Coordinates of C-alpha atoms in Angstrom, one line a residue:
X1 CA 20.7 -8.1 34.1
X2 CA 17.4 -7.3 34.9
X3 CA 14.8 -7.9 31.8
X4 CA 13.8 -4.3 32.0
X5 CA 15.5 -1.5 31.9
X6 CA 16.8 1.5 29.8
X7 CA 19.5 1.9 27.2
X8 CA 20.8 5.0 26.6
X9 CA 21.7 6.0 22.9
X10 CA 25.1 5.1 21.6
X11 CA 25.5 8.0 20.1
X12 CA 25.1 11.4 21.5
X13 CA 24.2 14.0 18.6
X14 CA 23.8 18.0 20.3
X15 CA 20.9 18.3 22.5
X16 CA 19.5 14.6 22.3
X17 CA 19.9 12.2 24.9
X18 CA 17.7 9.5 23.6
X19 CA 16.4 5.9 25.7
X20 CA 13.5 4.0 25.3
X21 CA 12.3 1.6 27.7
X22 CA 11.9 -2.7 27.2
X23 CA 11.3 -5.7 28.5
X24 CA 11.7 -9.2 27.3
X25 CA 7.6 -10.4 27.9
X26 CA 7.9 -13.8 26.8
X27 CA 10.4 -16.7 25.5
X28 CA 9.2 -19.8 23.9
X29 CA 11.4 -22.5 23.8
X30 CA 12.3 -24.2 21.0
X31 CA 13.7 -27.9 20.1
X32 CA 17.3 -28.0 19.0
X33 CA 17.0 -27.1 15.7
X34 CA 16.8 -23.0 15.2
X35 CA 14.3 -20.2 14.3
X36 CA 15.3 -19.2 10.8
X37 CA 12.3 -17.1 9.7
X38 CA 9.3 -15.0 11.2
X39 CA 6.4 -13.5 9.9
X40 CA 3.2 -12.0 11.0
X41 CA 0.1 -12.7 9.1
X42 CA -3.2 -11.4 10.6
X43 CA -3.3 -12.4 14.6
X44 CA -0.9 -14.7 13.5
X45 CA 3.1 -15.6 14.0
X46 CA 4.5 -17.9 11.8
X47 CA 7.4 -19.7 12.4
X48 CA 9.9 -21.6 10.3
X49 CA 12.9 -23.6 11.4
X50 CA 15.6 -25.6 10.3
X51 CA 14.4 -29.1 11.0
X52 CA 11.7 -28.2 8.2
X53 CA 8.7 -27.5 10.6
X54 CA 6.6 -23.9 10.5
X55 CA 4.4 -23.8 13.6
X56 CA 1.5 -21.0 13.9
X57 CA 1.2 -19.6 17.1
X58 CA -1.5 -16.9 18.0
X59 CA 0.2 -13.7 18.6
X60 CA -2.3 -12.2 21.8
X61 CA -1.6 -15.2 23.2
X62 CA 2.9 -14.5 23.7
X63 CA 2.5 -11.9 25.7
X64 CA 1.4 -13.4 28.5
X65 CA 3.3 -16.0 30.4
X66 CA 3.5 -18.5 27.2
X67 CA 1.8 -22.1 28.2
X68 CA 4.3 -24.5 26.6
X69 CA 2.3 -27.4 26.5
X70 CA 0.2 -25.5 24.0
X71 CA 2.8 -25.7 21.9
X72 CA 1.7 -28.9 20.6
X73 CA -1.4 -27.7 19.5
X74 CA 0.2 -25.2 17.1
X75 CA 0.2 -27.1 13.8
X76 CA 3.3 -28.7 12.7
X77 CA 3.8 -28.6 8.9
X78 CA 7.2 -30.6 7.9
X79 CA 8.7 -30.7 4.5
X80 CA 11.8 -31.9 3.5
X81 CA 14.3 -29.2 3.7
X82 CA 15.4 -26.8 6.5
X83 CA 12.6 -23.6 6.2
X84 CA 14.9 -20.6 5.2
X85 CA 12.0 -18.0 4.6
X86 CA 8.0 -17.1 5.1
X87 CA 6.0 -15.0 3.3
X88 CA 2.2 -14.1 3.2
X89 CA -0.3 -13.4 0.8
X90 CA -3.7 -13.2 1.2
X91 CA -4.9 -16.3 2.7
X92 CA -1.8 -18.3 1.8
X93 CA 1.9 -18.5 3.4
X94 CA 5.0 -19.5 1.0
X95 CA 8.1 -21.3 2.4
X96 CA 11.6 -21.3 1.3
X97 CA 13.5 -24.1 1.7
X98 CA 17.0 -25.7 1.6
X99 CA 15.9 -28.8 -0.5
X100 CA 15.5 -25.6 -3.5
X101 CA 12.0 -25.9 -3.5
X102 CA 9.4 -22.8 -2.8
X103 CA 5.9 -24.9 -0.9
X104 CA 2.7 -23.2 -0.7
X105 CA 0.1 -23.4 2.5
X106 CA -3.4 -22.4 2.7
X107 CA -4.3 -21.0 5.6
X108 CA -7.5 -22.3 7.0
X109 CA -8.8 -20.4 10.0
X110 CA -11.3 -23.0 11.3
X111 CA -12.4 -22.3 15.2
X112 CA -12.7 -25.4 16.2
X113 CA -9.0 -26.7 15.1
X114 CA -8.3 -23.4 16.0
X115 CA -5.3 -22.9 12.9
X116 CA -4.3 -25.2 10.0
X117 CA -1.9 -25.1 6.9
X118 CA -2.7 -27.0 4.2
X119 CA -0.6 -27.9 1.5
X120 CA -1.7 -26.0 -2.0
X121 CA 1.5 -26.8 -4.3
X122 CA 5.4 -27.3 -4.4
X123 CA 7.4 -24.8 -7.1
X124 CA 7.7 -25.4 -9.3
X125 CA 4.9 -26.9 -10.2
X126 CA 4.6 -30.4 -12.2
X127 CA 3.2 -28.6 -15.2
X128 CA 5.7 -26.1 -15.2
X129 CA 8.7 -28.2 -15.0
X130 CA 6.9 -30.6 -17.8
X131 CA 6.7 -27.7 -20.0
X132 CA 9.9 -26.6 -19.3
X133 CA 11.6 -30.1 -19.6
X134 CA 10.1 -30.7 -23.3
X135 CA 11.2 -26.8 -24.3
X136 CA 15.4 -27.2 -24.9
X137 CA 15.3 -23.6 -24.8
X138 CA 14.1 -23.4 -21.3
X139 CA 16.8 -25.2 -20.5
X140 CA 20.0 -23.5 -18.8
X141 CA 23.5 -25.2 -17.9
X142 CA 24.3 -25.2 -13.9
X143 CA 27.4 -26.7 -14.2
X144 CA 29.9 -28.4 -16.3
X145 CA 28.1 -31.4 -16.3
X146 CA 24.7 -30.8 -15.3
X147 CA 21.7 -28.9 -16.5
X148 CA 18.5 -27.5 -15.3
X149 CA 15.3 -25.6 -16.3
X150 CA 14.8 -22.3 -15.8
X151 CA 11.7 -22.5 -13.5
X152 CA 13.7 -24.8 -11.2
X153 CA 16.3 -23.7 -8.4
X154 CA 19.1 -25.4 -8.3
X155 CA 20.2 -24.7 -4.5
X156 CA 19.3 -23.6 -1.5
X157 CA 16.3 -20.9 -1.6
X158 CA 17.1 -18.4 0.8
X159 CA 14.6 -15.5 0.9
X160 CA 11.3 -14.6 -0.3
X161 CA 9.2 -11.4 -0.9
X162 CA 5.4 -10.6 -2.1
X163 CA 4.3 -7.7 -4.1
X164 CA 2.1 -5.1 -2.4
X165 CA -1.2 -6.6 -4.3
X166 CA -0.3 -9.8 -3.5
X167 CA -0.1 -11.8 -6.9
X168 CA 3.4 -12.0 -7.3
X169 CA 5.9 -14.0 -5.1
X170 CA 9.8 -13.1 -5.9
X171 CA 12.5 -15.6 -4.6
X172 CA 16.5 -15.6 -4.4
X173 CA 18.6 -18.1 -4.3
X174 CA 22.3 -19.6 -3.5
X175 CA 22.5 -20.1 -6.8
X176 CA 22.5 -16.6 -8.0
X177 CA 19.2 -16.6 -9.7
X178 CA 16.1 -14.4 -9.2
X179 CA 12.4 -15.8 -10.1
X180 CA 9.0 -14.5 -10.2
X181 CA 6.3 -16.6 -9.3
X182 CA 2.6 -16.1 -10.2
X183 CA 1.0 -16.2 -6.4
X184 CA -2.5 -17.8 -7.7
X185 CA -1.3 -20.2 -10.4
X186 CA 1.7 -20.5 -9.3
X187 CA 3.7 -20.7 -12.5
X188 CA 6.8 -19.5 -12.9
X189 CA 6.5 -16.0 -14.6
X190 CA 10.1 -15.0 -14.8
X191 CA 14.1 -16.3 -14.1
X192 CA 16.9 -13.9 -13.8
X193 CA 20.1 -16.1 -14.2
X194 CA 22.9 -14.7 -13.0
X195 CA 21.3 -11.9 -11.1
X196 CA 25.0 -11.7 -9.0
X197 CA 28.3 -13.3 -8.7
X198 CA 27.8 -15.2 -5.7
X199 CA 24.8 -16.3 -3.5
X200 CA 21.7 -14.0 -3.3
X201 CA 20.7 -14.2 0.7
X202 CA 18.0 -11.3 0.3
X203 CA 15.3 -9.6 -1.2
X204 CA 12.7 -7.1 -1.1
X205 CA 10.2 -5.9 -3.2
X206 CA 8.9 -1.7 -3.6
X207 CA 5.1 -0.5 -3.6
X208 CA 6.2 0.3 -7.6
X209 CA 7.4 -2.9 -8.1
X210 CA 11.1 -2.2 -8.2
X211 CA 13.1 -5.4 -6.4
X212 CA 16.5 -5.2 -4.3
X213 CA 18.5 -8.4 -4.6
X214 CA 21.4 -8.5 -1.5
X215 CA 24.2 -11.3 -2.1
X216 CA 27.4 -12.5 -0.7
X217 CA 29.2 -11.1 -3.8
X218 CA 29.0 -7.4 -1.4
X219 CA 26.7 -5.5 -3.6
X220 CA 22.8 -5.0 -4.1
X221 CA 21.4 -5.1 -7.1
X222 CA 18.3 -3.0 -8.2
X223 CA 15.4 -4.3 -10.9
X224 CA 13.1 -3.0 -12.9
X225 CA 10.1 -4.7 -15.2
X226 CA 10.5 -2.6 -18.5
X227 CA 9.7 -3.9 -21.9
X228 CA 11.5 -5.3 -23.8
X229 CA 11.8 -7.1 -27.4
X230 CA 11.2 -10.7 -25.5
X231 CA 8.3 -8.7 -23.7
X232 CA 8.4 -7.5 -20.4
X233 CA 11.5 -8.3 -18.3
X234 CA 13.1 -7.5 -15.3
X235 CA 16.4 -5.3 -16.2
X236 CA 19.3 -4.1 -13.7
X237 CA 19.0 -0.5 -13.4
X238 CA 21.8 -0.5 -10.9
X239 CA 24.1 -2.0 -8.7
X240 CA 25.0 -0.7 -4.8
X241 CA 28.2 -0.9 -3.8
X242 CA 29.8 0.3 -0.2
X243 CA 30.0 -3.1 2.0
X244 CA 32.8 -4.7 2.8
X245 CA 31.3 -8.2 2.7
X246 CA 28.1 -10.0 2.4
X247 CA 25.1 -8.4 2.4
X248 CA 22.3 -11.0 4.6
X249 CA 19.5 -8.8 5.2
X250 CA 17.5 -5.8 3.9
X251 CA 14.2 -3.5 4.6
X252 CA 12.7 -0.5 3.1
X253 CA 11.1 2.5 5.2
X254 CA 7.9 2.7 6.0
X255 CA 7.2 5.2 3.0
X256 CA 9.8 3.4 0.8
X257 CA 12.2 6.2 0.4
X258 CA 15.0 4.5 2.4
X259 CA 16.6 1.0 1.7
X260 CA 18.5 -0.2 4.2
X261 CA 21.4 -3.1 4.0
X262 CA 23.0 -5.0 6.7
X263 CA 26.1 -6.8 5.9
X264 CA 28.8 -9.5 7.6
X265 CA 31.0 -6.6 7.7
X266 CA 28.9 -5.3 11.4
X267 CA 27.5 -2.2 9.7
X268 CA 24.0 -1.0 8.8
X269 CA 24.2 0.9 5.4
X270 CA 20.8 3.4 4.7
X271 CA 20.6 4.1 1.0
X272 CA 18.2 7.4 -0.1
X273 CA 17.1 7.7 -3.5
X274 CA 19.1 10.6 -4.7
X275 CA 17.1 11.0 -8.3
X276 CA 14.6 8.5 -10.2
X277 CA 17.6 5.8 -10.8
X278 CA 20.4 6.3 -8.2
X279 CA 20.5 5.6 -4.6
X280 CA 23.2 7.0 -2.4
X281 CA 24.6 5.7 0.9
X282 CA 23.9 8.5 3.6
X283 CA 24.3 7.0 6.6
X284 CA 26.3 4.0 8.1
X285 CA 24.8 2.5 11.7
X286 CA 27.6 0.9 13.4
X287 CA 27.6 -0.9 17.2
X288 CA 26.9 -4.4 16.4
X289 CA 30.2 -6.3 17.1
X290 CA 29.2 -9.0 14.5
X291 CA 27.5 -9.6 10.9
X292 CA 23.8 -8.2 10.7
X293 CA 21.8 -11.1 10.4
X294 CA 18.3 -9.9 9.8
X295 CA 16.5 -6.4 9.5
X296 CA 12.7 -5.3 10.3
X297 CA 11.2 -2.1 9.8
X298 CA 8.0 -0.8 12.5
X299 CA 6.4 2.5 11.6
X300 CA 10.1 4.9 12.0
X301 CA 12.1 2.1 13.5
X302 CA 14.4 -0.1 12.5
X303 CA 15.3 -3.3 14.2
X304 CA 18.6 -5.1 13.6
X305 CA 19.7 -8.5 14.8
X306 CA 23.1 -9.8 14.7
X307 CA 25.4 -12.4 15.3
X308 CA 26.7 -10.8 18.3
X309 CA 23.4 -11.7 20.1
X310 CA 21.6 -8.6 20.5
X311 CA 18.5 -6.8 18.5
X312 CA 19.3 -3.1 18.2
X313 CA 16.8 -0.8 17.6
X314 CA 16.9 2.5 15.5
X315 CA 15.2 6.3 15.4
X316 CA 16.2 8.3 12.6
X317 CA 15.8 12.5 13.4
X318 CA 17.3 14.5 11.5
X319 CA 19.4 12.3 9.2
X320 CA 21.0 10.9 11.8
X321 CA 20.3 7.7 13.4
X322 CA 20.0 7.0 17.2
X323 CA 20.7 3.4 19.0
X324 CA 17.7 3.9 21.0
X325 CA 17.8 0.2 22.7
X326 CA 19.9 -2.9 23.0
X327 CA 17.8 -6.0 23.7
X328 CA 19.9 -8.8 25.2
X329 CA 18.6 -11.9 25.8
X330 CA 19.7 -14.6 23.1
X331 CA 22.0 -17.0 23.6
X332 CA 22.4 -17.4 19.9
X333 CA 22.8 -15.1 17.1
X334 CA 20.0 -13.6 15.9
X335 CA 18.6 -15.2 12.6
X336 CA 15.1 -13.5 12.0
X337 CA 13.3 -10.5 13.2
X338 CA 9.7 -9.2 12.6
X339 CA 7.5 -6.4 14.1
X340 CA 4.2 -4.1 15.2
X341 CA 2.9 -1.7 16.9
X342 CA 1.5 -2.7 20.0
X343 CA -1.5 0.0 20.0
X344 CA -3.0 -1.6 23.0
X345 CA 0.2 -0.4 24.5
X346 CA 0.6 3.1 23.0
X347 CA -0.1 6.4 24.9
X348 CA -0.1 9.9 24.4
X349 CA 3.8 10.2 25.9
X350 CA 4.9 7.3 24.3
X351 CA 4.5 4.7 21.3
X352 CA 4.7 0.9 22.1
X353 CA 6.3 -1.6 19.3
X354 CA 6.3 -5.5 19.7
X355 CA 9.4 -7.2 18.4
X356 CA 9.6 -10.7 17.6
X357 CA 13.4 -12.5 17.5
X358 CA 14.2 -15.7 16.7
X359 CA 17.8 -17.5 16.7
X360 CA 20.4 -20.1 16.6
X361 CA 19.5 -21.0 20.2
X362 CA 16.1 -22.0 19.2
X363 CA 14.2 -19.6 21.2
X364 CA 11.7 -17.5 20.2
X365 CA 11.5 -13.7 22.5
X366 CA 8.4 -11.5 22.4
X367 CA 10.1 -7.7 23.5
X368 CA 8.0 -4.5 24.4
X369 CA 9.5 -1.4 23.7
X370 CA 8.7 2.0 24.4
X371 CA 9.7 5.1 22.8
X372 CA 8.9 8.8 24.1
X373 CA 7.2 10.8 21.7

């Protein structure tokens, strides 16, 4: 199959008959271990992986014919657990790891070593779990036989998310908990135990600082900071419930209005804010044949990647939602997704949107698409 070419909308809604036009413009290879998170910070794409490294490559430079042997000059950061999610803020990146710890990078954009992370701190921090570890009422029982503080993570961190100013880091966690993180101190500001019944693989945070929480357990959970007698606190205004299964991935619309939920059950659930509180499912986007791994949101797209292999992408018009293209490509499920508008690109007949995939099969795709106006 030819890298470019046209897919035709799955499905047909009255007069529409909706394609868009992409090509795959570059893949970089990876080493055997896979891409598990992507982010873009500035000119920047940052890449983590599960054999604990997050490389920085320079995003004007994928989308020409990729020189691999530059590869090495991208900085390789290792820490001791598989990276399961990237976040940035400000001059600083935040990685989530399997090993339960949160790490923190600064970024220094020096010309001459052309990009390099330095290490700031590991959460939590040495003061924070000192002060935790001498207060018995920070303390909090994981198991039968084993306790833990609050500011510590007692499994796998899976995703991360940054408030709009920047100064507050959420994570989620394997082992059902939700904690806010102070992103200049880096003190642990908050711990929801409990937040769900099984593991919490997602999260996202609103402009208003509301947080979505998506877990295994098949429902997401929405949070709000109101006061309370112990001071201010996150409280669970209400919990989502249509999946079948786990839910792995979330995004919120461009203007927030919209949440949207991908689950191992192979749908794509849209949620609308139906009064101040309440969110109601009003549209399910079905044609991947496997669980919705990952979910990225471009200007009024939405990019899905799944297990079956393929990125879809999404128009909404009209409260419906059109497949508008089916990149194929990977080898691998689809494990992360991020994206921007290519204005370079972008004409008066047409808008031009650069998604980057990453996946089990360790390769990393750079895809052009084009939309009609």
């Amino acid at each position: 199959m030819s890298h470019h070419q046209s897919s035709d909308s799955q499905w047909q809604s009255g007069n529409y008959h909706l394609s868009a036009t992409h090509q795959c413009i570059s893949t970089i290879k990876g080493d055997n271990s896979y891409i598990s998170s992507l982010v873009i910070g500035g000119k920047f794409l940052y890449t983590g992986s599960s054999n604990k490294v997050i490389r920085v490559l320079k995003c004007g430079n994928l989308q020409a014919e990729f020189d691999h042997e530059k590869l090495s000059d991208c900085m390789i950061i290792t820490g001791n657990g598989a990276v399961k999610s990237l976040v940035v803020s400000k001059d600083k990146i935040f990685s989530a790891h399997q090993d339960h710890k949160i790490r923190v990078w600064r970024v220094d954009e020096n010309e001459v070593q052309q990009h390099k992370l330095t290490h700031l701190a590991t959460l939590p921090t040495l003061s924070d779990r000192t002060l935790n570890v001498l207060l018995p009422r920070n303390h909090v029982k994981v198991s039968r036989h084993k306790r833990s503080t609050r500011v510590h993570h007692n499994d796998t961190v899976s995703a991360l998310a940054v408030s709009r100013d920047g100064l507050v880091i959420y994570s989620v966690s394997w082992d059902r908990t939700l904690k806010i993180w102070h992103a200049t101190d880096f003190k642990c500001l908050e711990s929801v135990c409990n937040a769900h019944d099984d593991a919490i693989n997602a999260v996202v945070v609103s402009c208003n600082g509301d947080v979505y929480t998506g877990s295994t357990d098949k429902t997401i959970n929405i949070w709000r900071k109101l006061k309370s007698p112990e001071g201010e606190k996150h409280l669970l205004m209400t919990t989502l419930k249509k999946h079948k299964s786990g839910i792995n991935a979330l995004a919120l619309s461009t203007n927030e209005n919209v949440l949207y939920s991908g689950g191992s059950d192979r749908s794509i659930m849209a949620w609308e804010k139906s009064d101040e509180d309440n969110m109601a499912a009003v549209s399910v986007l079905r044609g991947h044949v496997k669980s919705i791994l990952c979910l990225s949101v471009v200007l009024d797209l939405l990019c899905s990647g799944s297990a079956d292999e393929t990125i879809r992408i999404w128009k909404e018009t009209e409260k419906c939602y059109f497949c508008r293209a089916i990149l194929e490509g990977h080898s691998g499920p689809v494990k992360c997704l991020t994206s921007e508008t290519d204005h370079s690109r972008s004409s008066n007949a047409s808008t031009s949107y650069l998604i980057y995939s990453g996946g089990l099969d360790s390769d990393i795709k750079v895809w052009q698409v084009f939309i009609p106006l």
